[in-house]
Amino acid sequence: MVSATAPGILIRNLKIEHDVTTQTIQDNFNNTLPDASNPLIILDPYRCNPLAALICIRTEVAAQVKVDIAGSDGISDISFMYPKDGFAQNLFIPVAGLHADMDNIVTVTFNFSDQTTQTLEYTVTTSPLPVSSVLLPTLHEPNQFNYQKNISAMADGFTFIAPQSAYPVGIDSSSNIRWLLTGDYVNTEWSDIERLSNGNFLLSFGFFELREVDILGCCVRQTMLNSRMHHDWYELDNGQLLITTEDPEHPNNYVMDVTAVINYPESAENVSEFRLREVLDVSRLAVPNVNAQGATDEKDWFHNNRSIYDPSTDSVIISGRHQDTILSVVSSAGALDHKLAIDDINWIMGPHDNWADTYQSKLLTPLDSEGSIISDKAANLDFWNWGQHSVTLPVDQPAEAGLTDIIIFNNGNYRSYAAALQVPAAENYSECSRYRIDTNAMTIQRTWTFGHEMGSLRYGSYVGSVRDYDTTYLVNHGGICLDDAGINVGTHWGDPDNDGTVATINPTVCVYEVLKETREVIWAMEFSWQDYPYFIFYNFKAIRATMYPSAIYG
């Protein structure tokens, strides 16, 4: 399934199709009025999630139900209340998180409004998972990596991923696939997944389409964008989306250099816009640099891959991979009639090489744990962000005014502008790192990092993510490129020793969870696509979320 390749063009209206399906289910229910002893059970009601079902029941007395879905050991590992508040007679109970190829026991306890109760068990039989080394690569324990699994210390929920050109899946702590979107949700252009505050998932589908779906896979909203969105998004408190995009006209062929707020969910119209080329030096040499890629000679000088909002400073923090730069800009500078200026920038994080005098006062000074300034050479090789992804604000921000903490997935490309010092993929590493920025002193310290210990086999040269939970970080090394000998060769878009002539690259993904306090890995999984080009198969992001969001279910 390929999505639109131009702005505003909808090839397939999946929402309308699913609306028709919902109405058909409602009509069938009205005609049969299935009761608790003989419910209407529909496996995969929207023909896109074979590990989900809908249990439809009409009760004589209004009820609220408690639903338990058994894990592989027969003990419930998913439990929720429906409806969340109050009672209903017409019950359409969504069942997600089933195991493949087995008789799943779903226990439903009816709490009736007359204060009586009843508990019944229903069996939902699922088929085996699809067999495809491309669409559904096999999950396994990481190769050549020892760790002690500690499931009880994991953040709650399932690990959700949407690999490029593969099925989006939800994975439990035993690495069993318990949620699976097929067919209509296989994306061959760009793939990402995030949970919105309303409880639904938002998936990107190609460069111009967003699909909002519930846990059954029902598409509740399709949004066609006015310009190409190539990477991540961030949901603001008002529901609008901060997205990474570009100008549709591509002035001077500059692409991927705009951050915008769109008026989601009402429309895709921009309500604010940050055009980075107006304030930054588009000619600044940076690595990894893909200044001209493909026949169109598009100038991907910045490569905006994530933008977030910092409420403590009312600023937008923007990540540009090809500039090895993260910068903070005052949010008011996004006014549509405003041209970005140097005074709009709060700070610039990244290697100090090749910045003109204009920007020197905005550059953060790197400090070690003792508060001493780190030399440029040492900072480049070990401290700074190189080709970074997934800039995020951790929840536990410092209380002192003027301090801001961020975490990033630091890919680590090159690690130096000096050719003699640049680190080849076979010796490189990627990290999850946390930094503290002092805007009063214009300094930055790294307060936590993990990844060097993983070695070059987990060096992710072109995508990756990190998500912050109470006691752990969930880290996704999503763009690992290994040759047939198992040596990391990186990519010709991000490594000094790869000129693009490597015959075979085996794209590999490693997702792991690490304790903040001890830096111990407590859970991990790995999957790969053998002998397929790296630019087709990878995993951009991994998130942890409960199967049944509290925004919708009790």
XYZ file of C-alpha atoms in Angstrom:
554
model
C 0.000 0.000 0.000
C 1.549 3.277 -1.135
C 0.260 6.601 0.103
C 0.001 9.906 -1.668
C 3.218 11.233 -3.151
C 2.051 14.823 -3.439
C 0.445 17.234 -0.963
C -3.323 17.158 -0.586
C -3.899 14.057 -2.716
C -5.708 11.191 -0.994
C -5.376 7.928 -2.892
C -7.552 5.893 -0.569
C -10.040 7.079 2.044
C -9.549 4.428 4.691
C -11.631 6.320 7.232
C -14.739 6.138 5.067
C -14.181 2.406 4.537
C -13.877 1.847 8.272
C -16.912 4.042 8.965
C -18.904 1.743 6.680
C -17.567 -1.298 8.550
C -18.571 0.238 11.878
C -22.089 0.882 10.582
C -22.346 -2.693 9.274
C -21.375 -4.018 12.709
C -23.959 -1.745 14.340
C -26.685 -2.934 11.926
C -25.822 -6.589 12.581
C -25.942 -5.934 16.305
C -29.346 -4.225 16.076
C -30.745 -7.106 14.047
C -29.487 -9.887 16.340
C -29.215 -8.240 19.804
C -26.642 -10.779 21.027
C -26.737 -11.387 24.780
C -23.986 -12.326 27.213
C -24.516 -16.049 26.753
C -24.376 -15.802 22.966
C -22.297 -12.743 22.063
C -21.359 -11.521 18.627
C -17.571 -11.971 18.464
C -15.874 -10.468 15.417
C -12.208 -11.312 14.940
C -10.248 -8.573 13.191
C -13.314 -6.391 12.572
C -11.478 -3.907 10.332
C -9.437 -6.540 8.467
C -6.126 -5.059 9.549
C -5.423 -6.342 13.085
C -5.583 -10.166 13.324
C -4.724 -10.033 17.027
C -7.830 -8.028 17.930
C -11.536 -8.711 18.169
C -14.793 -7.002 19.027
C -17.188 -8.621 21.506
C -20.712 -7.237 21.088
C -23.316 -7.802 23.825
C -26.741 -6.397 24.693
C -27.613 -6.620 28.388
C -31.060 -6.271 29.957
C -29.591 -4.238 32.805
C -26.954 -1.617 32.068
C -23.452 -2.764 32.991
C -19.852 -1.776 33.284
C -17.497 -4.644 32.515
C -14.047 -5.570 33.709
C -12.123 -7.388 30.988
C -9.074 -9.608 31.518
C -7.018 -10.983 28.642
C -4.789 -13.918 29.506
C -1.101 -13.971 28.733
C 0.712 -16.995 27.345
C 0.872 -18.498 30.852
C -2.894 -18.228 31.292
C -2.590 -15.371 33.794
C -4.141 -12.046 32.845
C -1.615 -9.459 31.731
C -4.158 -7.009 30.273
C -7.066 -5.681 32.310
C -9.402 -2.743 31.709
C -12.852 -1.340 32.472
C -15.423 -0.553 29.808
C -17.086 1.887 29.575
C -14.616 3.951 31.563
C -17.360 5.880 33.361
C -20.941 4.768 33.972
C -22.976 1.893 32.561
C -24.294 0.862 29.151
C -26.627 -1.786 27.761
C -25.092 -1.937 24.299
C -21.535 -3.122 24.860
C -18.967 -3.109 22.058
C -15.930 -4.438 23.910
C -12.611 -3.975 22.054
C -10.241 -6.872 22.652
C -6.623 -6.178 21.712
C -3.423 -7.881 22.760
C -4.366 -11.431 21.808
C -1.794 -14.147 21.217
C -1.406 -15.543 17.717
C -2.342 -19.126 16.855
C -4.178 -20.044 20.038
C -7.485 -20.093 21.867
C -7.374 -16.862 23.853
C -9.432 -16.739 27.025
C -11.120 -13.394 27.617
C -12.767 -13.073 31.024
C -15.571 -10.519 31.305
C -17.017 -9.549 34.664
C -20.336 -7.716 34.393
C -21.006 -5.172 37.131
C -24.663 -4.301 36.627
C -26.290 -1.061 37.660
C -28.575 -3.014 40.007
C -25.399 -4.026 41.916
C -25.430 -7.653 40.746
C -22.450 -9.244 39.017
C -21.731 -12.036 36.572
C -18.442 -13.437 35.226
C -18.185 -15.233 31.888
C -15.301 -16.524 29.790
C -15.134 -16.193 26.019
C -12.728 -17.931 23.693
C -11.238 -16.003 20.779
C -9.248 -18.197 18.390
C -6.535 -16.520 16.354
C -4.543 -17.661 13.327
C -0.741 -17.949 13.150
C 1.228 -14.799 12.475
C 1.889 -14.027 8.817
C 5.084 -15.584 7.526
C 7.319 -12.990 5.904
C 10.972 -12.246 6.536
C 10.352 -8.761 5.179
C 6.991 -7.683 6.591
C 7.495 -9.480 9.898
C 11.167 -10.075 10.694
C 11.794 -12.539 13.512
C 12.391 -11.080 16.958
C 15.188 -12.642 18.990
C 17.624 -11.995 21.813
C 20.495 -9.723 20.729
C 23.516 -11.493 19.293
C 26.840 -11.217 21.140
C 25.324 -9.268 23.994
C 24.870 -10.540 27.529
C 22.490 -8.963 29.985
C 20.209 -9.927 32.873
C 16.519 -9.686 32.042
C 14.442 -8.026 34.774
C 10.852 -7.825 33.596
C 9.565 -6.512 36.934
C 11.699 -3.359 36.537
C 10.405 -2.545 33.043
C 8.150 0.423 32.379
C 4.527 -0.649 32.064
C 3.021 -1.572 28.752
C 4.019 -2.939 25.392
C 6.781 -1.856 23.041
C 5.284 -0.421 19.867
C 7.300 -0.029 16.679
C 6.489 0.744 13.054
C 9.448 -0.486 10.978
C 9.881 0.841 7.487
C 8.132 -1.350 4.876
C 6.922 -3.763 7.560
C 3.983 -4.337 9.892
C 3.574 -1.988 12.860
C 3.615 -4.244 15.938
C 3.179 -4.190 19.704
C 5.481 -6.511 21.650
C 5.154 -7.789 25.221
C 7.940 -8.248 27.761
C 8.561 -11.802 26.511
C 9.019 -10.459 22.956
C 5.730 -11.940 21.791
C 3.882 -9.959 19.134
C 0.489 -9.075 20.645
C -0.638 -6.282 18.313
C -0.235 -6.178 14.571
C -1.410 -3.849 11.812
C -1.382 -5.389 8.347
C -2.345 -4.483 4.787
C -3.548 -0.914 4.894
C -0.843 0.095 7.351
C 2.267 -1.254 5.625
C 4.105 1.880 4.616
C 6.802 1.808 1.945
C 7.830 5.456 2.173
C 8.082 6.662 5.752
C 6.839 5.020 8.906
C 6.393 6.255 12.450
C 4.089 5.673 15.424
C 3.188 7.712 18.496
C 0.299 7.675 20.960
C -1.785 10.825 21.220
C -3.155 12.156 24.498
C -6.657 11.039 23.436
C -5.467 7.409 23.499
C -5.332 6.765 19.763
C -2.172 6.014 17.808
C -0.960 8.412 15.153
C 0.910 6.796 12.277
C 2.630 8.587 9.442
C 1.898 7.073 6.082
C 4.326 8.249 3.479
C 5.354 11.891 3.487
C 1.933 13.533 3.201
C -0.526 11.517 5.262
C -1.273 10.986 8.949
C -3.598 8.202 10.078
C -5.097 8.229 13.545
C -6.161 4.717 14.578
C -7.606 3.022 17.642
C -6.312 -0.200 19.184
C -8.460 -2.325 16.857
C -6.883 -0.658 13.822
C -9.941 1.415 12.947
C -8.906 4.593 11.153
C -10.735 7.416 12.912
C -9.047 10.297 11.094
C -6.960 10.853 7.964
C -5.056 14.091 7.527
C -3.431 15.077 4.266
C -0.531 17.456 4.773
C 0.190 20.497 2.651
C 3.933 19.856 2.534
C 6.219 16.874 3.013
C 6.633 15.690 6.605
C 9.712 13.522 6.630
C 10.273 12.598 10.248
C 8.777 13.122 13.676
C 6.020 15.102 15.354
C 5.240 16.377 18.825
C 1.769 16.878 20.306
C 1.168 20.180 22.070
C -1.152 20.521 25.058
C -3.895 21.966 22.838
C -3.760 18.957 20.485
C -1.957 20.760 17.685
C 1.105 19.076 16.200
C 4.641 20.400 15.987
C 6.032 18.744 12.858
C 9.228 18.624 10.824
C 8.498 19.739 7.293
C 9.586 22.075 4.496
C 8.272 24.705 2.120
C 6.246 23.121 -0.717
C 7.949 25.407 -3.234
C 11.457 24.300 -2.110
C 13.109 27.719 -2.537
C 16.608 27.191 -3.911
C 15.887 23.457 -3.563
C 16.257 23.630 0.222
C 14.350 20.808 1.903
C 13.723 19.455 5.401
C 14.529 22.794 7.045
C 11.183 23.966 8.455
C 9.435 23.294 11.747
C 5.726 24.069 11.765
C 2.720 23.837 14.048
C -0.341 22.529 12.229
C -3.908 22.984 13.412
C -4.478 19.292 14.107
C -6.984 17.721 14.349
C -9.128 20.336 12.607
C -6.851 20.780 9.602
C -3.316 20.607 8.266
C -2.968 24.386 8.025
C 0.169 25.931 9.512
C -0.453 28.189 12.484
C 3.244 28.886 13.020
C 6.420 28.252 11.066
C 10.157 28.282 11.781
C 12.183 28.501 8.560
C 15.709 27.644 9.668
C 17.428 28.851 6.495
C 16.378 32.403 7.444
C 18.669 32.430 10.475
C 21.297 29.685 10.064
C 24.155 29.512 7.574
C 23.065 27.084 4.843
C 26.636 26.929 3.541
C 28.130 25.760 6.835
C 29.991 22.511 6.302
C 28.694 19.748 8.553
C 28.795 15.987 8.796
C 27.001 13.785 7.993
C 26.280 15.921 4.964
C 23.856 14.942 2.224
C 23.690 18.340 0.652
C 22.620 16.970 -2.717
C 20.866 13.647 -2.892
C 19.226 12.185 -5.953
C 18.554 13.557 -9.409
C 16.561 16.552 -8.141
C 19.645 18.023 -6.427
C 17.608 18.786 -3.308
C 19.760 20.556 -0.724
C 19.221 18.691 2.517
C 21.557 20.995 4.425
C 19.752 20.826 7.813
C 17.644 17.651 7.958
C 15.199 18.608 10.708
C 14.290 15.305 12.371
C 12.446 16.325 15.561
C 11.126 19.464 17.219
C 9.653 19.737 20.709
C 8.135 22.451 22.869
C 9.774 23.541 26.133
C 7.055 25.070 28.339
C 9.530 26.272 30.977
C 11.045 28.755 28.521
C 8.184 28.995 25.996
C 10.605 27.851 23.323
C 10.836 25.327 20.526
C 13.832 22.973 20.531
C 14.804 21.844 17.021
C 17.153 19.042 15.938
C 19.060 19.240 12.650
C 20.941 16.020 11.891
C 23.082 17.279 9.031
C 24.265 20.261 11.068
C 24.940 18.151 14.200
C 22.894 20.865 15.837
C 20.133 21.217 18.379
C 18.919 24.765 18.926
C 16.308 26.538 21.024
C 14.186 29.278 19.453
C 11.600 31.479 21.180
C 8.136 30.239 20.230
C 6.856 33.712 19.280
C 9.344 33.669 16.409
C 7.092 31.151 14.657
C 4.600 33.831 13.677
C 3.828 33.329 9.995
C 4.786 36.905 9.109
C 8.043 36.815 11.075
C 11.486 36.210 9.609
C 13.826 34.366 11.976
C 16.707 36.416 13.350
C 19.729 35.672 15.513
C 18.023 37.250 18.538
C 15.302 34.584 18.310
C 17.852 31.879 19.166
C 18.319 31.046 22.843
C 21.202 28.586 22.432
C 22.918 26.248 19.987
C 24.143 22.804 21.035
C 26.703 20.891 19.009
C 30.309 20.923 17.770
C 31.792 24.428 17.593
C 33.466 23.892 14.220
C 32.611 26.127 11.263
C 30.262 28.561 13.009
C 30.610 32.179 11.878
C 31.186 34.984 14.384
C 27.487 35.835 14.317
C 26.630 32.647 16.180
C 29.463 32.465 18.712
C 27.477 33.976 21.592
C 24.760 31.339 21.101
C 27.057 28.303 21.299
C 26.919 26.313 24.542
C 30.247 25.654 26.263
C 30.781 21.954 27.127
C 31.732 21.144 30.733
C 32.866 17.884 32.301
C 31.385 16.478 35.505
C 33.713 18.692 37.565
C 32.641 21.856 35.762
C 35.824 22.282 33.720
C 35.676 23.227 30.047
C 36.208 20.298 27.677
C 38.608 20.881 24.789
C 37.203 20.922 21.272
C 38.962 17.702 20.292
C 37.776 15.769 23.347
C 34.258 17.205 23.136
C 33.946 16.233 19.494
C 35.059 12.652 19.985
C 33.070 11.869 23.096
C 30.691 14.631 24.213
C 28.853 16.316 21.370
C 25.821 15.215 19.366
C 26.648 13.843 15.901
C 23.805 13.098 13.463
C 21.440 12.944 16.443
C 17.778 11.950 16.638
C 14.876 11.980 19.075
C 15.554 15.077 21.179
C 13.166 14.835 24.137
C 12.446 16.692 27.363
C 12.535 14.322 30.338
C 9.656 14.828 32.761
C 11.878 15.329 35.819
C 13.253 18.737 34.909
C 15.540 20.588 37.354
C 13.680 23.001 39.618
C 16.232 25.800 39.365
C 15.398 28.557 36.896
C 17.632 28.674 33.843
C 18.305 24.937 33.762
C 16.885 22.610 31.097
C 17.530 18.884 30.683
C 17.231 17.101 27.343
C 17.861 13.535 26.240
C 18.880 12.450 22.747
C 19.757 9.418 20.704
C 23.278 10.349 19.659
C 24.047 8.414 16.482
C 27.718 9.406 16.670
C 28.470 9.897 12.951
C 32.101 10.898 12.272
C 32.730 12.453 15.751
C 35.160 14.936 14.278
C 35.567 17.382 11.397
C 39.263 16.501 11.217
C 39.622 13.669 8.708
C 42.424 12.029 10.673
C 40.243 11.771 13.783
C 36.981 10.629 12.212
C 35.729 7.332 13.628
C 34.872 4.522 11.179
C 31.676 2.541 11.677
C 33.548 -0.598 12.732
C 34.927 1.319 15.721
C 32.032 3.665 16.429
C 29.091 3.587 18.837
C 25.738 5.254 19.472
C 24.460 6.523 22.802
C 21.435 7.549 24.761
C 22.631 10.717 26.497
C 21.133 13.228 28.897
C 22.417 16.801 29.077
C 21.825 19.748 31.398
C 21.809 23.197 29.812
C 22.442 26.292 31.929
C 21.106 29.236 29.965
C 22.454 31.736 32.486
C 26.061 30.575 32.069
C 25.519 29.268 28.498
C 27.097 25.930 29.434
C 26.138 22.296 28.958
C 27.046 19.161 30.924
C 26.351 15.524 30.110
C 24.756 14.014 33.201
C 23.993 10.487 31.986
C 24.982 8.341 29.036
C 24.861 4.730 27.912
C 25.760 3.099 24.623
C 29.521 2.965 24.344
C 29.234 -0.289 26.289
C 27.126 -1.763 23.465
C 30.040 -1.573 21.029
C 30.118 -1.125 17.268
C 27.613 -3.939 16.635
C 24.934 -1.520 17.905
C 26.241 1.577 16.196
C 23.166 3.019 14.476
C 24.360 5.252 11.712
C 21.173 6.849 10.459
C 18.071 6.536 12.681
C 17.269 5.882 16.329
C 15.199 6.973 19.294
C 15.076 7.230 23.056
C 12.032 7.544 25.304
C 12.071 8.505 28.968
C 10.046 6.589 31.585
C 10.046 6.766 35.381
C 13.095 4.623 36.084
C 14.237 3.545 32.630
C 15.068 4.695 29.138
C 13.795 2.744 26.128
C 16.430 3.008 23.395
C 16.080 2.065 19.738
C 19.233 1.575 17.648
C 17.156 1.509 14.509
C 19.683 1.840 11.684
C 22.460 -0.701 12.219
C 24.260 -1.784 9.036
C 26.288 -5.002 9.178
C 28.102 -6.768 6.369
C 28.109 -10.543 5.866
C 30.983 -10.884 8.338
C 28.947 -9.112 11.031
C 31.052 -5.946 10.928
C 29.364 -2.555 11.083
C 29.937 -0.720 7.804
C 27.595 2.192 8.420
C 26.117 4.116 5.520
C 27.556 6.325 2.823
C 25.235 9.019 4.182
C 26.832 8.987 7.583
C 30.245 7.355 7.791
C 33.699 8.315 6.555
C 34.702 4.783 5.559
C 31.653 3.880 3.461
C 31.625 5.195 -0.096
C 28.403 3.389 -0.984
C 30.080 0.475 -2.757
C 29.614 -2.116 0.015
C 28.046 -5.121 -1.702
C 25.871 -6.405 1.135
C 24.395 -4.600 4.098
C 22.183 -6.448 6.561
C 19.898 -3.898 8.222
C 19.515 -4.669 11.920
C 17.560 -3.135 14.802
C 18.272 -3.438 18.521
C 15.773 -2.138 21.093
C 16.649 -2.266 24.765
C 15.583 -0.846 28.108
C 18.187 0.415 30.566
C 17.844 1.404 34.223
C 18.676 5.039 34.862
C 20.181 4.431 38.281
C 22.534 1.542 37.487
C 22.829 1.644 33.682
C 21.882 -2.030 33.580
C 20.078 -3.358 30.510
C 16.968 -5.165 31.777
C 15.248 -6.072 28.502
C 16.271 -6.278 24.862
C 15.235 -7.589 21.467
C 16.769 -7.591 18.028
C 15.549 -8.181 14.493
C 17.014 -7.834 11.042
C 16.330 -8.049 7.327
C 18.954 -10.236 5.728
C 20.368 -9.075 2.392
C 18.032 -6.144 1.807
C 19.183 -2.569 1.071
C 19.535 -0.572 4.264
C 17.609 2.449 3.023
C 14.424 0.399 2.648
C 14.337 -1.398 6.001
C 14.911 0.165 9.403
C 13.027 1.224 12.535
C 12.753 4.915 13.299
C 11.247 4.797 16.782
C 10.220 2.546 19.681
C 7.722 3.629 22.345
C 6.293 1.979 25.451
C 2.553 2.267 26.029
C -0.232 0.327 27.687
C -2.507 -1.577 25.334
C -5.554 0.168 26.777
C -4.895 3.888 27.285
C -6.205 5.503 30.460
C -7.676 8.332 28.408
C -10.316 5.915 27.104
C -10.432 2.905 29.436
C -10.555 2.541 33.199
